[in-house]
Amino acid sequence: MSLSADEVRLVADLARLELSDADVADMATQLSAIVDYINQLQRVNTDGVEPLAHALDLRDVFRDDVLGQSLSADAALANAPARKGDFYRVPPVFGE
Amino acid sequence: MTDLTATELLQKQAAGDLTAASITSAFLNRIRQYDPALRAFLHVEEAAALQHAEAIDAKRKAGQPLGKLAGLPIAVKDVLCTKGRRTTAGSKILQNFVPPYDAHVITRLKDADAILIGKTNMDEFAMGSSTENSAYQVTHNPWALDRTPGGSSGGSAAAVAASQTSLAIGTDTGGSIRQPAAFCGIVGMKPSYGRVSRFGLIAYGSSLDQIGPLAHDLRDAALLLEVIAGHDPRDSTCVNMPVPEYTKMLDQPIKPLTIGVPVEFLPSPSGSGAGGEGAGLDPEIETAIRAALNVYESLGATIKPISLPHSPYAIAVYYLVATAEASSNLARYDGVHFGQRAEKFAGLIDMVKKSRGAGFGTEVKRRIMLGTYALSSGYIDAYYLKALKVRRLIRQDFDRAFAECDVVIGPTAPTPAFKIGEKTADPLAMYLSDIYTISANLAGIPGISIPCGFTKAGLPIGLQILGAPFTEEKLLRVARMHERETDWHKRRPPLE
Amino acid sequence: MTTYRTIIGLEVHVQLLTKTKLFCGCSTTFGLPPNSATCPVCCGLPGTLPVMSRRAFQLALQAAVALNCSIASFTKWDRKNYYYPDLPKNYQISQYDLPFSSEGSLEIETSAGTRRIGIIRAHLEEDAGKMLHDEYAAASDSLVDLNRTGTPLLEIVSKPEIETPEEAKAYIEELRLLLRELGVSDCEMQEGSLRCDANINLHVPLRGIRFQSCDEPGAITRLESYATNAAFIATPIIEVKNLNTIRGVERALKYEAERQAKELQDNLDAGVWHIDGSRTSVFRDYQVSPITRRKSDGTLGPVSKATAGWDERTGRTEIQRRKEEASDYRYLPEPDLLPVTVDEATLQRVRAQLGELPAAQRVRLQAQYALTANDAGVLSRQGRAFVAYFEAVVKPCGDAKEACNWTLNDLLSTLNERKLDISACPLPPENLGELIREIKATGLNKQRAREVYGRMLDGLTAKEAIDKLGFKVVADEGQLLDLVRRAIAANPKAVADFKKGKVKAADAIKGFVMRETKGMAKTEVVQELLMRELQNTPG
């Protein structure tokens, strides 16, 4: 099984990754090889087997509705690449 | 002095022979001396560490109560958040990220009066087996500078092996503590999933990630685990279960002891029935593992061949589960709220794509792509959900094994430390070097790697011991039985 | 003329009334300064982990039980992956394949009677932050406030069983009443604690079939010529967003239904849309065929679902985008949260704590107090505390109809004027009941009774107020007869008019009696005496 360049671009769009044409070509080759390897899983009979998402059998873990310490706006925005006043600033969402 | 174990350094401080300041200076000197060649550290906290050490000495002088790690420098993988201190996860996208909070483990270390001496290099976002995927530098193996220290906690492992610190913290998602420990000839332990809080650990594969100790010997590893393990209400997956004093019972052997040896990890001596992935095992490693089994046999242990029939699928399962989780975990690095933002872009979506395209390294992008693909519509059943089902079968293999064995033993890695650059062109070959370690993460069980010999070329070999969930104490005691009979852990690399 | 059936499904998000966010201890208070109620967890900073609020889950559970939902014994959370700057993790923690509740219903009252609207599911998820866009300067940057990020939301998805904009309005109103009564949410639409999206399309019968329930104006008149073998056609579904007021919900859906009818006719006439009778899907008990259009490759394909925004100002829906393919959210189980289990004992406890819900209350009020459906509905809409007040008024006076009138008119106006909640009502219900009893016993007229009521608001009982005002109803027939006769004598013109058939003229004579008694004459007695005397008076 091999992934085409177009499929790679589609996945890159979903993952919001800019890839150069060379990256796309490399990625197609490498991902195809990995997917081929991974396809050995299809040999395993998993009829009636429940997916295991957590290795722990823990359930029902909650926190109480008690106010905690929030950050000041300055502390919250300290790592922001761009800010305006006490807001995060991003390129316009409209016009996309 | 820097060759001493943490336990010895604690004793010497208690006896008044050494101060925290002198210990810290000695390690800082060692870092200054050898790190230009090793490149184990991303940031060294010279001033802060010395200042902290002096404060600990003052505390001791004043007769105030001291924590379990008082005055001991410790190196921490740069994937744990440190308040007010840069934390990069080895990635360019976080090159200026300064967390406003401490990871739970960092808080535990501070409470134990340990001294944070620096943050260590790693594969970007812990994705790798050689520490070559760091955005900043390649770490070298102290035993052979042209070889990798393993990964992704290669910086922490190399720092301990090179006596730049006596203790270090690593993280293990598919073997990232155990494999570098094996490559660097030290002890490295991945605790059971849920034993140590992940709060503040920059996530790679959330259902697999676990934080653990790296040290010269088992007593030091047990001591460090004692400090970092335990309940934290900020991590829902961290169990509320008492933490045994691992150091207390360490020297008590487990008797009787039944050791399971999976044919998938170690071919049977007759050569029959084995095969599987065990066939890729380096003969020198196989010999060392058999020698270790002989040690246990001489101590009265029963060696039992067992099978973990689904372990050959562990890598395939891992590279779907871990990458699927990673594709989601790493979505937040978009240049919007924190992290690097591209300088030139046309609109929001382009800004995000360019920031991620430029901020992530090749391996990270590859895994995000794979995980995104595995979760995308049309593929999720065949890949991601299928992998979760096989994951359950892998767990069930272990449940069966631990019903009849105390521990499962085999090699940590199929080969000794490989050369820098040897596997970078072939991602799949790199992935296969995690063949023996990955199952433990999928099953959530604890595993430890201890030194068990050297190749003729002088490269360390690691023995892996796996146990049932939350049997860390038993694991440490079984490992200690071997350590008492051997002196591999006392060797230090010839760095000159 | 062909009529159509409007098919509406509502997706409602309500903020749960917790002090803190779903996964962290930040405040959920509305209107705080931007980015002042965030922490590393809700900002999605690297390394942070969510921990589920027990209170949020309990509130969600209460709501779902009240909505007659089946509660799953095992539920889990999933990540819904999509990129948007108001979602700092770029995934929303929500529920996908195992929501904690499903298959419920909500009973609503409409002018046509009671209807039960099915609920597909209700699930618990986190809210996103807020974006501020400068819509007039497209080139300028957007701003993000993360205060709202991580606020607990209950998403309630109805079945497409709502058939008129009026029903949609009733559904939201009923849901709001229920959730407010339970203390699950304050449902303030203008603060965004209740938000609504609507999926709407039309089912249009062909070949002379008519929907019996359908009484909408048929904008579609010329379908016969397009009829293929399809029996019913469905217009493409439009998801209307931005419904920020209850009136807006009704107006938007009314507008959108009419717009779709016109669009259907226009596009069929123009040959842009086609009816594909070869494809059908079953809806309830009939089969519908989709509308198709020619795609770029020349083949016919169904017209895809689209999103529209409601503009309250212009009163129009604006189509924003056609979704060419379903978004790929790449759901995966949230590894950082553990599943939650709900056992039978918990469910029983929740059920026992719900108390009387509005729908049951309306039925009881009608049965117990012989109220009309409308009165019961209006009372019930005021909330449980108000209904309890009403019932305490009925007790001493035994007149539910009057109790209903007094509480819904006078008392409600007082509360509204003084901006008081019923819990802070200055007038004890027993006193109001006593007033009604006095009115019945003495025949105090409405105007005087209102004066008494006014004094009672200052803390007097009905009797005290009546005494203080010096109101003494004159009901003595002898005394009143005398007055009536004097009134007749003093108003010859009115008497003459009355005799000529101007019945109204009697009011002037009655007025004389009332003035003489300062309004305290018992009206019924005066009326009776006056009629008798007028009969006896020669014309």
PDB file of N, CA, C and O in Angstrom, chain B residues 172 174-179 182 186 188-190 259-262 265 285 288-289 292-293 296 308 398 407-414 433-441 445-452 461-467 475 478-479 482:
ATOM      1  N   ASP B 172       9.395   8.073  29.578  1.00  0.00           N
ATOM      2  CA  ASP B 172       9.411   6.829  28.809  1.00  0.00           C
ATOM      3  C   ASP B 172       8.028   6.602  28.213  1.00  0.00           C
ATOM      4  O   ASP B 172       7.065   6.399  28.941  1.00  0.00           O
ATOM      5  N   GLY B 174       7.904   4.758  25.016  1.00  0.00           N
ATOM      6  CA  GLY B 174       8.030   3.467  24.338  1.00  0.00           C
ATOM      7  C   GLY B 174       9.361   2.804  24.672  1.00  0.00           C
ATOM      8  O   GLY B 174       9.793   1.867  24.006  1.00  0.00           O
ATOM      9  N   GLY B 175      10.046   3.345  25.695  1.00  0.00           N
ATOM     10  CA  GLY B 175      11.354   2.808  26.068  1.00  0.00           C
ATOM     11  C   GLY B 175      12.376   3.909  26.298  1.00  0.00           C
ATOM     12  O   GLY B 175      13.570   3.651  26.467  1.00  0.00           O
ATOM     13  N   SER B 176      11.917   5.131  26.323  1.00  0.00           N
ATOM     14  CA  SER B 176      12.812   6.297  26.327  1.00  0.00           C
ATOM     15  C   SER B 176      13.608   6.514  27.599  1.00  0.00           C
ATOM     16  O   SER B 176      14.470   7.391  27.635  1.00  0.00           O
ATOM     17  N   ILE B 177      13.320   5.759  28.660  1.00  0.00           N
ATOM     18  CA  ILE B 177      14.222   5.751  29.823  1.00  0.00           C
ATOM     19  C   ILE B 177      15.106   4.505  29.759  1.00  0.00           C
ATOM     20  O   ILE B 177      16.322   4.564  29.921  1.00  0.00           O
ATOM     21  N   ARG B 178      14.457   3.373  29.500  1.00  0.00           N
ATOM     22  CA  ARG B 178      15.159   2.088  29.601  1.00  0.00           C
ATOM     23  C   ARG B 178      16.218   1.900  28.517  1.00  0.00           C
ATOM     24  O   ARG B 178      17.327   1.443  28.793  1.00  0.00           O
ATOM     25  N   GLN B 179      15.881   2.268  27.281  1.00  0.00           N
ATOM     26  CA  GLN B 179      16.835   2.063  26.193  1.00  0.00           C
ATOM     27  C   GLN B 179      18.069   2.944  26.355  1.00  0.00           C
ATOM     28  O   GLN B 179      19.189   2.452  26.267  1.00  0.00           O
ATOM     29  N   ALA B 182      20.207   1.507  29.062  1.00  0.00           N
ATOM     30  CA  ALA B 182      20.964   0.343  28.579  1.00  0.00           C
ATOM     31  C   ALA B 182      22.166   0.802  27.749  1.00  0.00           C
ATOM     32  O   ALA B 182      23.283   0.311  27.926  1.00  0.00           O
ATOM     33  N   ILE B 186      23.640   2.403  32.722  1.00  0.00           N
ATOM     34  CA  ILE B 186      23.129   2.820  34.030  1.00  0.00           C
ATOM     35  C   ILE B 186      21.756   2.164  34.276  1.00  0.00           C
ATOM     36  O   ILE B 186      21.277   1.384  33.465  1.00  0.00           O
ATOM     37  N   GLY B 188      17.742   2.515  34.682  1.00  0.00           N
ATOM     38  CA  GLY B 188      16.645   3.416  34.294  1.00  0.00           C
ATOM     39  C   GLY B 188      15.335   2.694  34.471  1.00  0.00           C
ATOM     40  O   GLY B 188      15.203   1.529  34.096  1.00  0.00           O
ATOM     41  N   MET B 189      14.386   3.364  35.064  1.00  0.00           N
ATOM     42  CA  MET B 189      13.130   2.683  35.359  1.00  0.00           C
ATOM     43  C   MET B 189      11.925   3.460  34.854  1.00  0.00           C
ATOM     44  O   MET B 189      11.804   4.661  35.067  1.00  0.00           O
ATOM     45  N   LYS B 190      11.045   2.737  34.186  1.00  0.00           N
ATOM     46  CA  LYS B 190       9.731   3.284  33.844  1.00  0.00           C
ATOM     47  C   LYS B 190       8.734   2.697  34.824  1.00  0.00           C
ATOM     48  O   LYS B 190       8.504   1.488  34.841  1.00  0.00           O
ATOM     49  N   ILE B 259      11.050 -16.555  37.078  1.00  0.00           N
ATOM     50  CA  ILE B 259      11.344 -15.576  36.028  1.00  0.00           C
ATOM     51  C   ILE B 259      10.825 -16.109  34.693  1.00  0.00           C
ATOM     52  O   ILE B 259      11.193 -17.204  34.274  1.00  0.00           O
ATOM     53  N   GLY B 260       9.965 -15.348  34.057  1.00  0.00           N
ATOM     54  CA  GLY B 260       9.497 -15.725  32.726  1.00  0.00           C
ATOM     55  C   GLY B 260      10.418 -15.146  31.671  1.00  0.00           C
ATOM     56  O   GLY B 260      10.788 -13.974  31.753  1.00  0.00           O
ATOM     57  N   VAL B 261      10.806 -15.968  30.718  1.00  0.00           N
ATOM     58  CA  VAL B 261      11.640 -15.471  29.615  1.00  0.00           C
ATOM     59  C   VAL B 261      10.870 -15.688  28.312  1.00  0.00           C
ATOM     60  O   VAL B 261      10.702 -16.828  27.871  1.00  0.00           O
ATOM     61  N   PRO B 262      10.371 -14.633  27.715  1.00  0.00           N
ATOM     62  CA  PRO B 262       9.564 -14.795  26.500  1.00  0.00           C
ATOM     63  C   PRO B 262      10.408 -15.260  25.320  1.00  0.00           C
ATOM     64  O   PRO B 262      11.481 -14.702  25.074  1.00  0.00           O
ATOM     65  N   PHE B 265      11.465 -12.664  22.997  1.00  0.00           N
ATOM     66  CA  PHE B 265      12.550 -11.747  23.353  1.00  0.00           C
ATOM     67  C   PHE B 265      13.911 -12.435  23.278  1.00  0.00           C
ATOM     68  O   PHE B 265      14.912 -11.796  23.012  1.00  0.00           O
ATOM     69  N   ILE B 285      24.691  -9.481  23.042  1.00  0.00           N
ATOM     70  CA  ILE B 285      23.656  -9.142  24.026  1.00  0.00           C
ATOM     71  C   ILE B 285      22.993 -10.416  24.525  1.00  0.00           C
ATOM     72  O   ILE B 285      22.780 -10.603  25.722  1.00  0.00           O
ATOM     73  N   ALA B 288      25.044 -11.961  27.120  1.00  0.00           N
ATOM     74  CA  ALA B 288      25.003 -11.248  28.401  1.00  0.00           C
ATOM     75  C   ALA B 288      23.701 -11.533  29.144  1.00  0.00           C
ATOM     76  O   ALA B 288      23.693 -11.689  30.371  1.00  0.00           O
ATOM     77  N   ILE B 289      22.611 -11.604  28.400  1.00  0.00           N
ATOM     78  CA  ILE B 289      21.316 -11.868  29.041  1.00  0.00           C
ATOM     79  C   ILE B 289      21.326 -13.276  29.647  1.00  0.00           C
ATOM     80  O   ILE B 289      20.877 -13.498  30.772  1.00  0.00           O
ATOM     81  N   ALA B 292      23.120 -13.291  32.798  1.00  0.00           N
ATOM     82  CA  ALA B 292      22.326 -12.723  33.896  1.00  0.00           C
ATOM     83  C   ALA B 292      21.315 -13.749  34.399  1.00  0.00           C
ATOM     84  O   ALA B 292      21.095 -13.880  35.609  1.00  0.00           O
ATOM     85  N   LEU B 293      20.709 -14.494  33.478  1.00  0.00           N
ATOM     86  CA  LEU B 293      19.756 -15.526  33.892  1.00  0.00           C
ATOM     87  C   LEU B 293      20.456 -16.585  34.738  1.00  0.00           C
ATOM     88  O   LEU B 293      19.902 -17.112  35.700  1.00  0.00           O
ATOM     89  N   TYR B 296      20.685 -15.456  38.248  1.00  0.00           N
ATOM     90  CA  TYR B 296      19.428 -15.691  38.979  1.00  0.00           C
ATOM     91  C   TYR B 296      19.244 -17.161  39.315  1.00  0.00           C
ATOM     92  O   TYR B 296      18.813 -17.519  40.407  1.00  0.00           O
ATOM     93  N   LEU B 308       4.793 -14.361  24.798  1.00  0.00           N
ATOM     94  CA  LEU B 308       3.951 -13.160  24.725  1.00  0.00           C
ATOM     95  C   LEU B 308       3.564 -13.056  23.249  1.00  0.00           C
ATOM     96  O   LEU B 308       4.180 -12.304  22.489  1.00  0.00           O
ATOM     97  N   PHE B 398       0.468 -10.233  28.994  1.00  0.00           N
ATOM     98  CA  PHE B 398       1.212  -9.963  30.235  1.00  0.00           C
ATOM     99  C   PHE B 398       0.445 -10.449  31.465  1.00  0.00           C
ATOM    100  O   PHE B 398       1.029 -10.997  32.391  1.00  0.00           O
ATOM    101  N   VAL B 407       8.364 -12.002  37.521  1.00  0.00           N
ATOM    102  CA  VAL B 407       8.840 -10.971  36.603  1.00  0.00           C
ATOM    103  C   VAL B 407       9.104 -11.608  35.240  1.00  0.00           C
ATOM    104  O   VAL B 407       9.177 -12.826  35.113  1.00  0.00           O
ATOM    105  N   VAL B 408       9.231 -10.760  34.246  1.00  0.00           N
ATOM    106  CA  VAL B 408       9.607 -11.207  32.900  1.00  0.00           C
ATOM    107  C   VAL B 408      10.945 -10.543  32.575  1.00  0.00           C
ATOM    108  O   VAL B 408      11.119  -9.344  32.805  1.00  0.00           O
ATOM    109  N   ILE B 409      11.880 -11.333  32.108  1.00  0.00           N
ATOM    110  CA  ILE B 409      13.220 -10.794  31.854  1.00  0.00           C
ATOM    111  C   ILE B 409      13.644 -11.024  30.415  1.00  0.00           C
ATOM    112  O   ILE B 409      13.327 -12.056  29.805  1.00  0.00           O
ATOM    113  N   GLY B 410      14.359 -10.038  29.892  1.00  0.00           N
ATOM    114  CA  GLY B 410      14.907 -10.150  28.541  1.00  0.00           C
ATOM    115  C   GLY B 410      15.858  -9.004  28.302  1.00  0.00           C
ATOM    116  O   GLY B 410      16.180  -8.253  29.229  1.00  0.00           O
ATOM    117  N   PRO B 411      16.295  -8.842  27.072  1.00  0.00           N
ATOM    118  CA  PRO B 411      17.167  -7.702  26.769  1.00  0.00           C
ATOM    119  C   PRO B 411      16.365  -6.402  26.757  1.00  0.00           C
ATOM    120  O   PRO B 411      15.171  -6.424  26.507  1.00  0.00           O
ATOM    121  N   THR B 412      17.031  -5.282  27.016  1.00  0.00           N
ATOM    122  CA  THR B 412      16.364  -3.994  26.912  1.00  0.00           C
ATOM    123  C   THR B 412      16.290  -3.561  25.456  1.00  0.00           C
ATOM    124  O   THR B 412      15.269  -3.048  25.000  1.00  0.00           O
ATOM    125  N   ALA B 413      17.392  -3.769  24.734  1.00  0.00           N
ATOM    126  CA  ALA B 413      17.449  -3.364  23.331  1.00  0.00           C
ATOM    127  C   ALA B 413      18.120  -4.477  22.535  1.00  0.00           C
ATOM    128  O   ALA B 413      18.937  -5.224  23.074  1.00  0.00           O
ATOM    129  N   PRO B 414      17.794  -4.592  21.262  1.00  0.00           N
ATOM    130  CA  PRO B 414      18.376  -5.688  20.473  1.00  0.00           C
ATOM    131  C   PRO B 414      19.849  -5.491  20.155  1.00  0.00           C
ATOM    132  O   PRO B 414      20.550  -6.448  19.854  1.00  0.00           O
ATOM    133  N   SER B 433      14.275  -0.406  17.039  1.00  0.00           N
ATOM    134  CA  SER B 433      15.194  -0.547  18.164  1.00  0.00           C
ATOM    135  C   SER B 433      14.435  -0.508  19.499  1.00  0.00           C
ATOM    136  O   SER B 433      15.000  -0.756  20.546  1.00  0.00           O
ATOM    137  N   ASP B 434      13.118  -0.194  19.452  1.00  0.00           N
ATOM    138  CA  ASP B 434      12.310  -0.178  20.678  1.00  0.00           C
ATOM    139  C   ASP B 434      11.521  -1.469  20.871  1.00  0.00           C
ATOM    140  O   ASP B 434      10.623  -1.531  21.710  1.00  0.00           O
ATOM    141  N   ILE B 435      11.865  -2.482  20.099  1.00  0.00           N
ATOM    142  CA  ILE B 435      11.056  -3.701  20.052  1.00  0.00           C
ATOM    143  C   ILE B 435      10.760  -4.321  21.416  1.00  0.00           C
ATOM    144  O   ILE B 435       9.661  -4.802  21.663  1.00  0.00           O
ATOM    145  N   TYR B 436      11.734  -4.293  22.328  1.00  0.00           N
ATOM    146  CA  TYR B 436      11.521  -4.988  23.612  1.00  0.00           C
ATOM    147  C   TYR B 436      10.896  -4.089  24.694  1.00  0.00           C
ATOM    148  O   TYR B 436      10.428  -4.580  25.706  1.00  0.00           O
ATOM    149  N   THR B 437      10.999  -2.807  24.491  1.00  0.00           N
ATOM    150  CA  THR B 437      10.547  -1.901  25.554  1.00  0.00           C
ATOM    151  C   THR B 437       9.093  -1.449  25.396  1.00  0.00           C
ATOM    152  O   THR B 437       8.421  -1.146  26.376  1.00  0.00           O
ATOM    153  N   ILE B 438       8.640  -1.414  24.148  1.00  0.00           N
ATOM    154  CA  ILE B 438       7.350  -0.798  23.839  1.00  0.00           C
ATOM    155  C   ILE B 438       6.150  -1.477  24.498  1.00  0.00           C
ATOM    156  O   ILE B 438       5.208  -0.815  24.942  1.00  0.00           O
ATOM    157  N   SER B 439       6.176  -2.795  24.593  1.00  0.00           N
ATOM    158  CA  SER B 439       5.014  -3.507  25.134  1.00  0.00           C
ATOM    159  C   SER B 439       4.651  -3.044  26.537  1.00  0.00           C
ATOM    160  O   SER B 439       3.482  -3.006  26.907  1.00  0.00           O
ATOM    161  N   ALA B 440       5.673  -2.721  27.335  1.00  0.00           N
ATOM    162  CA  ALA B 440       5.414  -2.325  28.723  1.00  0.00           C
ATOM    163  C   ALA B 440       4.571  -1.049  28.762  1.00  0.00           C
ATOM    164  O   ALA B 440       3.679  -0.921  29.607  1.00  0.00           O
ATOM    165  N   ASN B 441       4.834  -0.110  27.856  1.00  0.00           N
ATOM    166  CA  ASN B 441       4.041   1.122  27.822  1.00  0.00           C
ATOM    167  C   ASN B 441       2.618   0.830  27.379  1.00  0.00           C
ATOM    168  O   ASN B 441       1.665   1.388  27.926  1.00  0.00           O
ATOM    169  N   ILE B 445       2.622  -1.463  32.349  1.00  0.00           N
ATOM    170  CA  ILE B 445       3.357  -2.150  33.419  1.00  0.00           C
ATOM    171  C   ILE B 445       4.722  -1.502  33.665  1.00  0.00           C
ATOM    172  O   ILE B 445       5.243  -0.800  32.807  1.00  0.00           O
ATOM    173  N   PRO B 446       5.317  -1.733  34.854  1.00  0.00           N
ATOM    174  CA  PRO B 446       6.630  -1.161  35.122  1.00  0.00           C
ATOM    175  C   PRO B 446       7.750  -1.985  34.484  1.00  0.00           C
ATOM    176  O   PRO B 446       7.611  -3.192  34.292  1.00  0.00           O
ATOM    177  N   GLY B 447       8.825  -1.288  34.161  1.00  0.00           N
ATOM    178  CA  GLY B 447       9.984  -1.978  33.592  1.00  0.00           C
ATOM    179  C   GLY B 447      11.244  -1.260  34.012  1.00  0.00           C
ATOM    180  O   GLY B 447      11.242  -0.054  34.261  1.00  0.00           O
ATOM    181  N   ILE B 448      12.332  -2.043  34.121  1.00  0.00           N
ATOM    182  CA  ILE B 448      13.589  -1.434  34.550  1.00  0.00           C
ATOM    183  C   ILE B 448      14.705  -2.002  33.678  1.00  0.00           C
ATOM    184  O   ILE B 448      14.644  -3.155  33.258  1.00  0.00           O
ATOM    185  N   SER B 449      15.678  -1.167  33.390  1.00  0.00           N
ATOM    186  CA  SER B 449      16.861  -1.661  32.687  1.00  0.00           C
ATOM    187  C   SER B 449      18.050  -1.506  33.615  1.00  0.00           C
ATOM    188  O   SER B 449      18.242  -0.434  34.209  1.00  0.00           O
ATOM    189  N   ILE B 450      18.814  -2.589  33.767  1.00  0.00           N
ATOM    190  CA  ILE B 450      20.014  -2.520  34.626  1.00  0.00           C
ATOM    191  C   ILE B 450      21.220  -2.989  33.825  1.00  0.00           C
ATOM    192  O   ILE B 450      21.091  -3.780  32.878  1.00  0.00           O
ATOM    193  N   PRO B 451      22.408  -2.509  34.176  1.00  0.00           N
ATOM    194  CA  PRO B 451      23.607  -2.926  33.440  1.00  0.00           C
ATOM    195  C   PRO B 451      23.864  -4.414  33.651  1.00  0.00           C
ATOM    196  O   PRO B 451      23.745  -4.912  34.776  1.00  0.00           O
ATOM    197  N   CYS B 452      24.171  -5.144  32.569  1.00  0.00           N
ATOM    198  CA  CYS B 452      24.433  -6.579  32.737  1.00  0.00           C
ATOM    199  C   CYS B 452      25.625  -7.029  31.906  1.00  0.00           C
ATOM    200  O   CYS B 452      25.768  -8.202  31.608  1.00  0.00           O
ATOM    201  N   ILE B 461      25.540  -3.112  28.050  1.00  0.00           N
ATOM    202  CA  ILE B 461      24.385  -3.933  27.694  1.00  0.00           C
ATOM    203  C   ILE B 461      23.381  -3.844  28.841  1.00  0.00           C
ATOM    204  O   ILE B 461      23.758  -3.881  30.018  1.00  0.00           O
ATOM    205  N   GLY B 462      22.102  -3.732  28.485  1.00  0.00           N
ATOM    206  CA  GLY B 462      21.073  -3.612  29.511  1.00  0.00           C
ATOM    207  C   GLY B 462      20.191  -4.849  29.597  1.00  0.00           C
ATOM    208  O   GLY B 462      19.871  -5.469  28.583  1.00  0.00           O
ATOM    209  N   LEU B 463      19.830  -5.169  30.829  1.00  0.00           N
ATOM    210  CA  LEU B 463      18.902  -6.262  31.098  1.00  0.00           C
ATOM    211  C   LEU B 463      17.567  -5.634  31.477  1.00  0.00           C
ATOM    212  O   LEU B 463      17.505  -4.762  32.347  1.00  0.00           O
ATOM    213  N   GLN B 464      16.507  -6.069  30.819  1.00  0.00           N
ATOM    214  CA  GLN B 464      15.201  -5.487  31.151  1.00  0.00           C
ATOM    215  C   GLN B 464      14.394  -6.441  32.032  1.00  0.00           C
ATOM    216  O   GLN B 464      14.277  -7.629  31.731  1.00  0.00           O
ATOM    217  N   ILE B 465      13.830  -5.912  33.090  1.00  0.00           N
ATOM    218  CA  ILE B 465      12.957  -6.694  33.973  1.00  0.00           C
ATOM    219  C   ILE B 465      11.593  -6.012  33.980  1.00  0.00           C
ATOM    220  O   ILE B 465      11.494  -4.806  34.234  1.00  0.00           O
ATOM    221  N   LEU B 466      10.562  -6.763  33.670  1.00  0.00           N
ATOM    222  CA  LEU B 466       9.203  -6.225  33.639  1.00  0.00           C
ATOM    223  C   LEU B 466       8.377  -6.877  34.743  1.00  0.00           C
ATOM    224  O   LEU B 466       8.605  -8.026  35.098  1.00  0.00           O
ATOM    225  N   GLY B 467       7.435  -6.137  35.281  1.00  0.00           N
ATOM    226  CA  GLY B 467       6.602  -6.683  36.348  1.00  0.00           C
ATOM    227  C   GLY B 467       5.139  -6.351  36.140  1.00  0.00           C
ATOM    228  O   GLY B 467       4.780  -5.577  35.240  1.00  0.00           O
ATOM    229  N   LEU B 475      10.121  -5.424  41.555  1.00  0.00           N
ATOM    230  CA  LEU B 475      11.018  -5.264  40.418  1.00  0.00           C
ATOM    231  C   LEU B 475      12.401  -4.803  40.880  1.00  0.00           C
ATOM    232  O   LEU B 475      13.436  -5.331  40.455  1.00  0.00           O
ATOM    233  N   VAL B 478      14.196  -7.652  42.757  1.00  0.00           N
ATOM    234  CA  VAL B 478      14.703  -8.670  41.830  1.00  0.00           C
ATOM    235  C   VAL B 478      15.951  -8.137  41.125  1.00  0.00           C
ATOM    236  O   VAL B 478      16.968  -8.834  41.002  1.00  0.00           O
ATOM    237  N   ALA B 479      15.874  -6.879  40.687  1.00  0.00           N
ATOM    238  CA  ALA B 479      17.027  -6.275  40.002  1.00  0.00           C
ATOM    239  C   ALA B 479      18.232  -6.211  40.944  1.00  0.00           C
ATOM    240  O   ALA B 479      19.369  -6.484  40.558  1.00  0.00           O
ATOM    241  N   HIS B 482      20.494  -9.234  41.253  1.00  0.00           N
ATOM    242  CA  HIS B 482      21.523  -9.345  40.220  1.00  0.00           C
ATOM    243  C   HIS B 482      22.657  -8.357  40.481  1.00  0.00           C
ATOM    244  O   HIS B 482      23.843  -8.701  40.382  1.00  0.00           O
TER     245      HIS B 482
END
